[in-house]
mmCIF file of C-alpha atoms in Angstrom:
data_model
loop_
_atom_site.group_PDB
_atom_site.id
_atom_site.type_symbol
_atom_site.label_atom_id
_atom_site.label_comp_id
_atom_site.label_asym_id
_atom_site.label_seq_id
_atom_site.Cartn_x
_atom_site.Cartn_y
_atom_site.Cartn_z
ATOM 1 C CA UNK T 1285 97.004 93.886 101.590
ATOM 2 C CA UNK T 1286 97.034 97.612 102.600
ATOM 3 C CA UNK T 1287 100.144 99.947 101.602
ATOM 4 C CA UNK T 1288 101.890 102.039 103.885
ATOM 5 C CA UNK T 1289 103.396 105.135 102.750
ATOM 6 C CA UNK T 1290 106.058 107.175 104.638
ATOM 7 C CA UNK T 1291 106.007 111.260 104.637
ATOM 8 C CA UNK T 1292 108.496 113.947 106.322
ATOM 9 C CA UNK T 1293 106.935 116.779 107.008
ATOM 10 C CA UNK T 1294 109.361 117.636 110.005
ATOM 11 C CA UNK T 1295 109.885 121.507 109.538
ATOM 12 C CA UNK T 1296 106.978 122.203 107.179
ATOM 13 C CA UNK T 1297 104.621 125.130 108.964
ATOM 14 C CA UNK T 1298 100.956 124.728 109.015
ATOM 15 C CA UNK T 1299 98.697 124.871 106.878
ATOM 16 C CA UNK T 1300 100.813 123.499 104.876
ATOM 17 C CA UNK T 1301 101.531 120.378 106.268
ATOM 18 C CA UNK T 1302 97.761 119.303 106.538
ATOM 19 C CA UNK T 1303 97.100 120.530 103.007
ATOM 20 C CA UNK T 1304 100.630 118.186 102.116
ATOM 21 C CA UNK T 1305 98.819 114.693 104.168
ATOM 22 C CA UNK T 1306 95.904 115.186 103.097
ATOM 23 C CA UNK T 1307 96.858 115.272 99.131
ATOM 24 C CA UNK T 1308 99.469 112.504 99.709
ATOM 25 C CA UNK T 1309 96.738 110.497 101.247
ATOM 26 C CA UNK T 1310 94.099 110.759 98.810
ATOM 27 C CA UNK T 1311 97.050 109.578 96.352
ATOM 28 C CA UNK T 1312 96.490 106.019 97.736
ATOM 29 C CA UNK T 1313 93.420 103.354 97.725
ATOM 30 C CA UNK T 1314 91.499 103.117 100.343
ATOM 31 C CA UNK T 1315 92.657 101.380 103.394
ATOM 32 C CA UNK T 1316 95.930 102.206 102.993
ATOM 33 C CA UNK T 1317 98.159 103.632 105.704
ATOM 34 C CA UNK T 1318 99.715 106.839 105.507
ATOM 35 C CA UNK T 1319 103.291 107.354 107.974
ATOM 36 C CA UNK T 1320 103.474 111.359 109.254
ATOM 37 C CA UNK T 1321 106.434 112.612 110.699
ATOM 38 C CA UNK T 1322 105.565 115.579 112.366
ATOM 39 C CA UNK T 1323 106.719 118.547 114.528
ATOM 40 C CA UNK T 1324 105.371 118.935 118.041
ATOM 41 C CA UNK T 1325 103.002 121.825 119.150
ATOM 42 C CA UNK T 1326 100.404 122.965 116.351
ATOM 43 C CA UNK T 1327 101.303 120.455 113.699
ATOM 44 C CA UNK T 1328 100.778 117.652 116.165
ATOM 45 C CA UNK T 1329 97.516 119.054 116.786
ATOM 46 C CA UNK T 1330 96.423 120.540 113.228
ATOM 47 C CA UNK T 1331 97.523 117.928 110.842
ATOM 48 C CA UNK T 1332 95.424 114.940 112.683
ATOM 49 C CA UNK T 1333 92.199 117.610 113.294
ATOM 50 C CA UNK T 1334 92.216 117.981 109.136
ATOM 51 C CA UNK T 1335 92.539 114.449 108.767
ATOM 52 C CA UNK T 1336 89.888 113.782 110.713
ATOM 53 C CA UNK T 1337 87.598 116.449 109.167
ATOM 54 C CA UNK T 1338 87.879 114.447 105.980
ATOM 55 C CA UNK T 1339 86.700 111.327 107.652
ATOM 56 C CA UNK T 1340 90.176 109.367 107.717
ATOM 57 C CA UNK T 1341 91.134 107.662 110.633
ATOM 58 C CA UNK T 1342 93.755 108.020 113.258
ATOM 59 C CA UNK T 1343 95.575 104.770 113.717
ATOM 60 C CA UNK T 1344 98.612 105.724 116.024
ATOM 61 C CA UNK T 1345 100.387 108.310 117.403
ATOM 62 C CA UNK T 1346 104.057 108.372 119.387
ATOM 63 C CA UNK T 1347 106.890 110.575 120.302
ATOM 64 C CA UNK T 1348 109.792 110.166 117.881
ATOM 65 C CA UNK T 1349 112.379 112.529 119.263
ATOM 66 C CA UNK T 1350 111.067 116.183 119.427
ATOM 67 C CA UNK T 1351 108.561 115.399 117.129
ATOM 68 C CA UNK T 1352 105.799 112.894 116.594
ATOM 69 C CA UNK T 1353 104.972 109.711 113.971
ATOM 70 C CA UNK T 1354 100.909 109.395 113.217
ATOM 71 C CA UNK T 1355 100.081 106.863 111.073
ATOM 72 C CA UNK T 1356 96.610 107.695 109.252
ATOM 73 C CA UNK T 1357 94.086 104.846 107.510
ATOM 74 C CA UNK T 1358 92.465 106.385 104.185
ATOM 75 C CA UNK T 1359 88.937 106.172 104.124
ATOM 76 C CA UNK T 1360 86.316 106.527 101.372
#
């Protein structure tokens, strides 16, 4: 059964927030589901464009307060 994993990274500026999912996600087997809380305007936009670039997979997005919860699906 996949895992999810949870990670905060309300306040944290870009790059460094992609850099921060993307090493917490390769952490975990693949499959697994990795939780991103995430501040609106660039990060919303950044963090799920590096994801993506390394061929994991976007498996929901929504508004949580002024911010936004993505939940990412590792891939090989």
């Amino acid at each position: 059964m996949p895992e999810r994993e949870k990670l905060d990274l309300g306040g944290v500026p870009c790059p460094a927030n992609s850099a921060r999912a993307l090493l917490k996600l390769e952490m975990l087997d693949d499959g697994d589901e990795l939780e991103v809380l995430l501040d609106d305007g660039e990060p919303a936009k950044n963090v799920p464009a590096a994801m993506s670039e390394a061929g994991h997979e976007l498996v929901s997005s929504s508004r949580k307060g002024p911010g936004w919860v993505m939940v990412f699906r590792k891939s090989s």
